[in-house]
Amino acid sequence: MKANQFFLLLFFLPLMAIGNQLMSDGDETILFGANTTPLNQIIKKGGSILKNEQNSLYINTKIDPSASGIEIKGNWNLSKCNTLVIEIENYDKLGWLPVTVSLENTGASLSKRKGLFVERIYVPAGQTKQFTIELPVKVPHPEVAAQFSGMRTAPFGLWGLISDIDLERVTGISLYVNKPASEWEWGLKKIIAKEGPSRSLPSWMSLSSDQFFPFIDQYGQFKYRDWPGKTKSDADLHAAYQEEMADLESHRGPGNRDKYGGWQSGPSLKATGSFRVEKYEGKWWMVDPDGKLFWSHGVVRVTPSSGVTPLDNREKYFENLPEEASPFSEFYRTYDELLKPYYDARGIKKTYDFSAANIKRKYGDEWRKKYAERAHNRLKSWGLNTIANSSDKSIYLQDKTPYTDRIELKSPYIEGSNGMWWKFTDPFDPDFRTDLQRQLKERKAELDDPWCLGFFVDNEINWGTETSLAEWTLQSPPKQAAKVEMLNRLRSKYKTIRSLNDVWKSDYKSWDALL
């Protein structure tokens, strides 16, 4: 049973080293071979278990708060190589195996992005797969790449180039699962570095710092690339406005819908004045306030402020940021309700709202009113009938399109759980019910609003696999409310700790020992 690999965080495991691994065959260098690299020359990390098998090194990575896998030490000159070929077999059948691959120089540092190259690969369940990873090219001005901060993928990173590793002096390679919440079984067959020509660089990568910065234009776009639809002037936005109005006039949306977007000519059920679910002719349906069958079809994040970006320590990135006296200085103060808590938690003080600024350029002084009107028209034109969570209240509270709001619970977590943004909230803790009730009372106007379809509770939760919540609960402290409830249910099911041990193949001395 494997944790969802899409919620993994990048973690660097320092590479250890082993000698006499350098093997070369013409245009390729063998960094690892299942039949040539002795088992006693592989270093285990994070409690992993290794053993030799035919044409493969068996690796069992264990649950670990940091990482679990292997480290191989060497002394390789890969300066003539352009690709790394890795062959891995995922023995497990229940999920994609997430493996982080890391090359390093002596003294490498992940926090300083110095002397290492990191890539992640995913191996399909129950399959053997060969991966080809392009090695980084040495950029003419690494000092430019060193000045990017707070970006998921910096401009050089789009080419896989944001690495200052010295390929002439590679001292180790590591393969590991980052923060594994459950065990994985896999096999490593080979790692080969192949020689070949380096990729050619786009011309802007040859620019010095003085020439490269600023690299974001006044519309919030990357300056040095072009693409269809790129905004090059306000005139482009004005032209887009006219095209949009003509399109909305030509496509008013599907007919046969009532004011809520329900099935106008379909069956008529009881009109209750609010949304509900009801079983009709053996199937569950949503029913709108007027009693019409309703199929919710919508999008999240209906907001003018989807392009808010931090400026702290990054103002040099942007050209033509407005002066405080400028009409466009208001966009230093607009914010998005979804993003603002994350920025506040990270101490970000200054931002700029490029998306809303562009909307003002497009629609003019009454841009908020016009944008809200166009949003409702556009959704209807596209056949959509719901504004979903994390959207702008000034838009969805206009009684024109059904909507959902979102609640983020502020109650204790299951301590042993994993998550992308936060851990899993403990539903058995008394604060769970209290906090949910508090937040619903704060939204009484929406609870009474016939246009309110319902509420999303939390966002992008990591539920893991079928057994993850049980495993996380067992890994939590004794006072964890979910763990206490779980043991109460186990007591009810097994009656005695001996009966549980017989089924679980465990040897707990008492219920308190299991707790």
Short mmCIF file of C-alpha atoms in Angstrom, two decimals, residues 190-481:
data_model
loop_
_atom_site.label_atom_id
_atom_site.label_comp_id
_atom_site.label_asym_id
_atom_site.label_seq_id
_atom_site.Cartn_x
_atom_site.Cartn_y
_atom_site.Cartn_z
CA LYS A 190 21.54 -0.28 -14.41
CA ILE A 191 22.66 3.33 -14.46
CA ILE A 192 24.62 4.47 -17.53
CA ALA A 193 25.85 7.91 -18.58
CA LYS A 194 25.95 8.28 -22.38
CA GLU A 195 28.11 10.64 -24.38
CA GLY A 196 26.55 13.00 -26.91
CA PRO A 197 26.29 16.62 -28.02
CA SER A 198 24.98 19.13 -25.51
CA ARG A 199 21.69 20.87 -26.18
CA SER A 200 21.93 24.28 -27.79
CA LEU A 201 20.92 27.16 -25.55
CA PRO A 202 18.44 29.92 -26.46
CA SER A 203 20.18 33.23 -27.04
CA TRP A 204 18.75 34.88 -23.92
CA MET A 205 20.66 32.41 -21.74
CA SER A 206 23.83 34.16 -22.85
CA LEU A 207 22.72 37.46 -21.32
CA SER A 208 24.58 38.82 -18.31
CA SER A 209 22.73 39.90 -15.16
CA ASP A 210 22.63 43.54 -16.29
CA GLN A 211 21.15 42.47 -19.62
CA PHE A 212 18.76 39.76 -18.36
CA PHE A 213 17.02 41.64 -15.54
CA PRO A 214 14.21 42.64 -15.53
CA PHE A 215 12.82 39.60 -17.35
CA ILE A 216 9.07 40.03 -16.68
CA ASP A 217 7.16 42.66 -18.69
CA GLN A 218 4.43 45.00 -17.45
CA TYR A 219 1.77 42.37 -18.24
CA GLY A 220 3.45 39.75 -16.05
CA GLN A 221 4.90 37.75 -18.96
CA PHE A 222 8.37 36.36 -19.67
CA LYS A 223 10.06 38.88 -21.97
CA TYR A 224 12.40 36.66 -23.93
CA ARG A 225 9.96 34.21 -25.50
CA ASP A 226 6.99 34.57 -27.83
CA TRP A 227 3.84 32.46 -28.18
CA PRO A 228 0.40 32.70 -29.80
CA GLY A 229 -1.82 35.05 -27.81
CA LYS A 230 0.98 36.83 -25.98
CA THR A 231 -0.06 40.37 -25.02
CA LYS A 232 2.34 42.89 -26.55
CA SER A 233 0.35 46.08 -26.03
CA ASP A 234 -2.87 47.44 -24.50
CA ALA A 235 -4.27 47.38 -28.03
CA ASP A 236 -4.05 43.57 -27.94
CA LEU A 237 -6.24 43.56 -24.80
CA HIS A 238 -8.75 45.94 -26.37
CA ALA A 239 -8.96 43.71 -29.45
CA ALA A 240 -9.48 40.69 -27.22
CA TYR A 241 -12.34 42.56 -25.51
CA GLN A 242 -14.15 43.08 -28.82
CA GLU A 243 -13.59 39.45 -29.83
CA GLU A 244 -14.94 38.27 -26.48
CA MET A 245 -18.10 40.40 -26.72
CA ALA A 246 -18.81 39.14 -30.23
CA ASP A 247 -18.31 35.54 -29.10
CA LEU A 248 -20.61 35.91 -26.09
CA GLU A 249 -23.27 37.47 -28.30
CA SER A 250 -23.02 34.56 -30.74
CA HIS A 251 -22.97 31.86 -28.05
CA ARG A 252 -25.49 32.61 -25.32
CA GLY A 253 -25.36 29.13 -23.84
CA PRO A 254 -27.61 26.08 -23.93
CA GLY A 255 -31.37 26.44 -23.75
CA ASN A 256 -33.81 24.37 -21.73
CA ARG A 257 -32.41 25.52 -18.41
CA ASP A 258 -34.14 27.36 -15.61
CA LYS A 259 -32.60 30.37 -13.85
CA TYR A 260 -30.45 28.10 -11.65
CA GLY A 261 -29.18 26.04 -14.58
CA GLY A 262 -31.50 23.10 -13.85
CA TRP A 263 -33.33 20.98 -16.45
CA GLN A 264 -36.24 23.27 -17.37
CA SER A 265 -38.40 20.77 -19.28
CA GLY A 266 -37.42 17.79 -17.13
CA PRO A 267 -39.34 16.27 -14.23
CA SER A 268 -40.71 18.69 -11.64
CA LEU A 269 -40.08 17.72 -8.02
CA LYS A 270 -41.04 19.66 -4.92
CA ALA A 271 -39.69 23.23 -4.92
CA THR A 272 -38.12 23.79 -1.48
CA GLY A 273 -36.29 27.07 -2.15
CA SER A 274 -32.85 25.51 -1.67
CA PHE A 275 -30.58 22.93 -3.28
CA ARG A 276 -30.87 19.35 -2.07
CA VAL A 277 -30.24 15.75 -3.18
CA GLU A 278 -33.10 13.35 -3.82
CA LYS A 279 -33.52 9.88 -5.28
CA TYR A 280 -35.64 10.04 -8.43
CA GLU A 281 -36.60 6.86 -10.31
CA GLY A 282 -33.88 4.90 -8.52
CA LYS A 283 -31.04 7.38 -9.09
CA TRP A 284 -29.66 10.16 -6.90
CA TRP A 285 -29.94 13.68 -8.30
CA MET A 286 -29.23 17.19 -7.21
CA VAL A 287 -32.46 19.20 -7.22
CA ASP A 288 -32.43 22.99 -7.59
CA PRO A 289 -34.56 25.39 -5.49
CA ASP A 290 -37.37 25.33 -8.06
CA GLY A 291 -37.55 21.51 -7.95
CA LYS A 292 -35.74 20.85 -11.25
CA LEU A 293 -33.11 18.12 -11.69
CA PHE A 294 -29.67 19.69 -11.59
CA TRP A 295 -26.26 18.53 -12.84
CA SER A 296 -23.51 20.73 -11.42
CA HIS A 297 -20.91 21.64 -14.03
CA GLY A 298 -18.51 24.39 -12.98
CA VAL A 299 -14.99 25.62 -12.34
CA VAL A 300 -13.04 26.74 -9.28
CA ARG A 301 -11.19 30.07 -8.90
CA VAL A 302 -13.58 32.44 -10.69
CA THR A 303 -11.63 35.52 -9.65
CA PRO A 304 -9.84 38.48 -11.24
CA SER A 305 -6.85 37.95 -8.91
CA SER A 306 -5.37 34.64 -10.04
CA GLY A 307 -2.02 36.20 -11.02
CA VAL A 308 -0.89 37.71 -7.70
CA THR A 309 2.89 37.39 -7.34
CA PRO A 310 5.25 38.22 -4.44
CA LEU A 311 7.67 41.10 -4.92
CA ASP A 312 9.74 40.69 -1.74
CA ASN A 313 13.43 40.53 -2.74
CA ARG A 314 12.32 40.14 -6.37
CA GLU A 315 11.40 43.62 -7.59
CA LYS A 316 14.34 43.56 -10.00
CA TYR A 317 12.53 40.82 -11.94
CA PHE A 318 9.78 43.16 -13.14
CA GLU A 319 9.92 46.08 -15.55
CA ASN A 320 7.64 49.11 -15.34
CA LEU A 321 6.07 48.36 -11.97
CA PRO A 322 3.72 51.32 -11.33
CA GLU A 323 4.57 54.22 -9.07
CA GLU A 324 2.34 54.74 -6.03
CA ALA A 325 0.66 57.72 -7.71
CA SER A 326 -0.24 55.62 -10.75
CA PRO A 327 -3.83 54.41 -11.32
CA PHE A 328 -2.38 50.91 -11.42
CA SER A 329 -0.85 51.16 -7.94
CA GLU A 330 -4.15 49.79 -6.52
CA PHE A 331 -2.98 46.33 -7.55
CA TYR A 332 -0.32 46.37 -4.86
CA ARG A 333 -3.26 46.08 -2.45
CA THR A 334 -5.71 43.71 -4.13
CA TYR A 335 -5.48 40.12 -2.94
CA ASP A 336 -6.98 36.69 -3.42
CA GLU A 337 -8.69 34.97 -0.48
CA LEU A 338 -7.13 31.60 -1.33
CA LEU A 339 -3.55 32.86 -1.77
CA LYS A 340 -3.40 35.50 0.94
CA PRO A 341 -3.23 33.10 3.93
CA TYR A 342 -0.32 31.24 2.32
CA TYR A 343 1.57 34.47 1.64
CA ASP A 344 0.86 35.78 5.15
CA ALA A 345 2.10 32.51 6.70
CA ARG A 346 5.36 32.88 4.76
CA GLY A 347 5.90 36.48 5.81
CA ILE A 348 5.43 37.91 2.30
CA LYS A 349 4.80 41.65 2.63
CA LYS A 350 4.50 43.01 -0.91
CA THR A 351 2.71 41.57 -3.95
CA TYR A 352 1.42 42.74 -7.32
CA ASP A 353 -1.80 41.56 -8.96
CA PHE A 354 -0.93 41.27 -12.65
CA SER A 355 -4.16 39.52 -13.64
CA ALA A 356 -6.44 42.21 -12.19
CA ALA A 357 -4.22 44.97 -13.65
CA ASN A 358 -4.62 43.44 -17.11
CA ILE A 359 -8.39 43.19 -16.61
CA LYS A 360 -8.46 46.93 -15.85
CA ARG A 361 -6.49 47.60 -19.02
CA LYS A 362 -8.99 45.46 -20.92
CA TYR A 363 -12.30 46.65 -19.42
CA GLY A 364 -11.52 50.18 -18.22
CA ASP A 365 -12.33 52.03 -15.00
CA GLU A 366 -15.39 49.95 -14.01
CA TRP A 367 -13.38 46.78 -14.48
CA ARG A 368 -14.67 44.94 -11.39
CA LYS A 369 -18.32 45.37 -12.34
CA LYS A 370 -17.70 44.51 -16.00
CA TYR A 371 -15.51 41.51 -15.18
CA ALA A 372 -18.12 40.05 -12.82
CA GLU A 373 -20.84 40.48 -15.47
CA ARG A 374 -18.65 38.89 -18.15
CA ALA A 375 -17.74 36.00 -15.84
CA HIS A 376 -21.38 35.00 -15.40
CA ASN A 377 -22.04 35.42 -19.15
CA ARG A 378 -18.93 33.48 -20.07
CA LEU A 379 -19.77 30.54 -17.80
CA LYS A 380 -23.27 30.34 -19.25
CA SER A 381 -21.88 30.61 -22.78
CA TRP A 382 -19.60 27.65 -22.10
CA GLY A 383 -22.46 25.54 -20.75
CA LEU A 384 -21.34 25.85 -17.12
CA ASN A 385 -23.80 26.39 -14.28
CA THR A 386 -21.70 26.48 -11.08
CA ILE A 387 -19.05 28.79 -9.61
CA ALA A 388 -16.99 26.41 -7.51
CA ASN A 389 -14.78 26.92 -4.47
CA SER A 390 -12.06 29.54 -3.94
CA SER A 391 -13.85 32.10 -6.09
CA ASP A 392 -14.45 35.83 -5.59
CA LYS A 393 -17.39 36.60 -3.27
CA SER A 394 -18.17 39.84 -5.12
CA ILE A 395 -18.88 37.69 -8.19
CA TYR A 396 -20.65 34.63 -6.83
CA LEU A 397 -22.93 36.53 -4.41
CA GLN A 398 -24.75 38.28 -7.28
CA ASP A 399 -27.57 35.67 -7.50
CA LYS A 400 -26.79 34.85 -11.12
CA THR A 401 -24.96 31.50 -10.93
CA PRO A 402 -25.16 28.78 -8.23
CA TYR A 403 -21.97 28.63 -6.16
CA THR A 404 -20.03 26.78 -3.49
CA ASP A 405 -17.87 28.26 -0.76
CA ARG A 406 -14.88 26.64 0.99
CA ILE A 407 -14.11 26.03 4.65
CA GLU A 408 -10.60 25.35 5.95
CA LEU A 409 -10.89 23.60 9.30
CA LYS A 410 -8.73 24.97 12.12
CA SER A 411 -8.67 21.93 14.40
CA PRO A 412 -6.01 19.37 15.46
CA TYR A 413 -4.35 17.11 12.89
CA ILE A 414 -3.69 13.37 12.92
CA GLU A 415 -0.02 13.78 13.83
CA GLY A 416 1.21 10.74 11.91
CA SER A 417 -0.41 11.83 8.63
CA ASN A 418 1.11 13.32 5.50
CA GLY A 419 -0.23 16.05 3.26
CA MET A 420 0.59 18.45 0.47
CA TRP A 421 -0.43 21.64 2.29
CA TRP A 422 -1.21 20.33 5.77
CA LYS A 423 -1.78 17.09 7.64
CA PHE A 424 -5.12 15.26 7.81
CA THR A 425 -7.57 16.81 10.29
CA ASP A 426 -8.64 14.50 13.13
CA PRO A 427 -12.46 14.13 12.80
CA PHE A 428 -12.72 12.52 16.25
CA ASP A 429 -11.22 15.49 18.07
CA PRO A 430 -13.98 17.59 19.74
CA ASP A 431 -12.53 20.73 18.15
CA PHE A 432 -13.38 19.35 14.69
CA ARG A 433 -17.14 19.64 15.29
CA THR A 434 -16.77 22.92 17.20
CA ASP A 435 -14.72 24.60 14.47
CA LEU A 436 -16.99 23.40 11.68
CA GLN A 437 -20.05 24.75 13.51
CA ARG A 438 -18.30 28.06 14.13
CA GLN A 439 -17.41 28.53 10.48
CA LEU A 440 -20.90 27.58 9.28
CA LYS A 441 -22.45 30.13 11.65
CA GLU A 442 -20.12 32.76 10.18
CA ARG A 443 -21.61 31.88 6.78
CA LYS A 444 -25.27 31.99 7.83
CA ALA A 445 -26.13 34.32 4.94
CA GLU A 446 -24.80 31.73 2.50
CA LEU A 447 -26.55 28.87 4.32
CA ASP A 448 -29.82 30.75 3.80
CA ASP A 449 -29.00 31.74 0.20
CA PRO A 450 -30.94 29.66 -2.38
CA TRP A 451 -28.03 30.10 -4.83
CA CYS A 452 -25.58 28.36 -2.46
CA LEU A 453 -25.08 24.77 -3.59
CA GLY A 454 -22.92 23.77 -0.62
CA PHE A 455 -19.44 23.94 0.87
CA PHE A 456 -16.08 22.36 0.15
CA VAL A 457 -14.37 21.35 3.42
CA ASP A 458 -10.57 21.78 3.18
CA ASN A 459 -8.69 21.52 -0.09
CA GLU A 460 -6.36 19.05 -1.83
CA ILE A 461 -6.37 16.57 1.06
CA ASN A 462 -3.99 13.63 0.92
CA TRP A 463 -6.13 10.59 1.75
CA GLY A 464 -3.34 8.16 0.82
CA THR A 465 -4.23 4.57 -0.04
CA GLU A 466 -6.93 2.32 1.44
CA THR A 467 -4.92 1.74 4.62
CA SER A 468 -2.99 5.02 4.94
CA LEU A 469 -5.35 6.68 7.43
CA ALA A 470 -5.20 3.61 9.68
CA GLU A 471 -1.39 3.50 9.44
CA TRP A 472 -1.06 7.23 10.12
CA THR A 473 -3.40 6.94 13.09
CA LEU A 474 -1.36 4.09 14.59
CA GLN A 475 1.81 6.15 14.13
CA SER A 476 0.31 9.06 16.12
CA PRO A 477 0.77 9.82 19.86
CA PRO A 478 -1.31 7.92 22.46
CA LYS A 479 -3.60 10.90 23.15
CA GLN A 480 -4.57 11.31 19.49
CA ALA A 481 -8.39 11.28 19.46
#
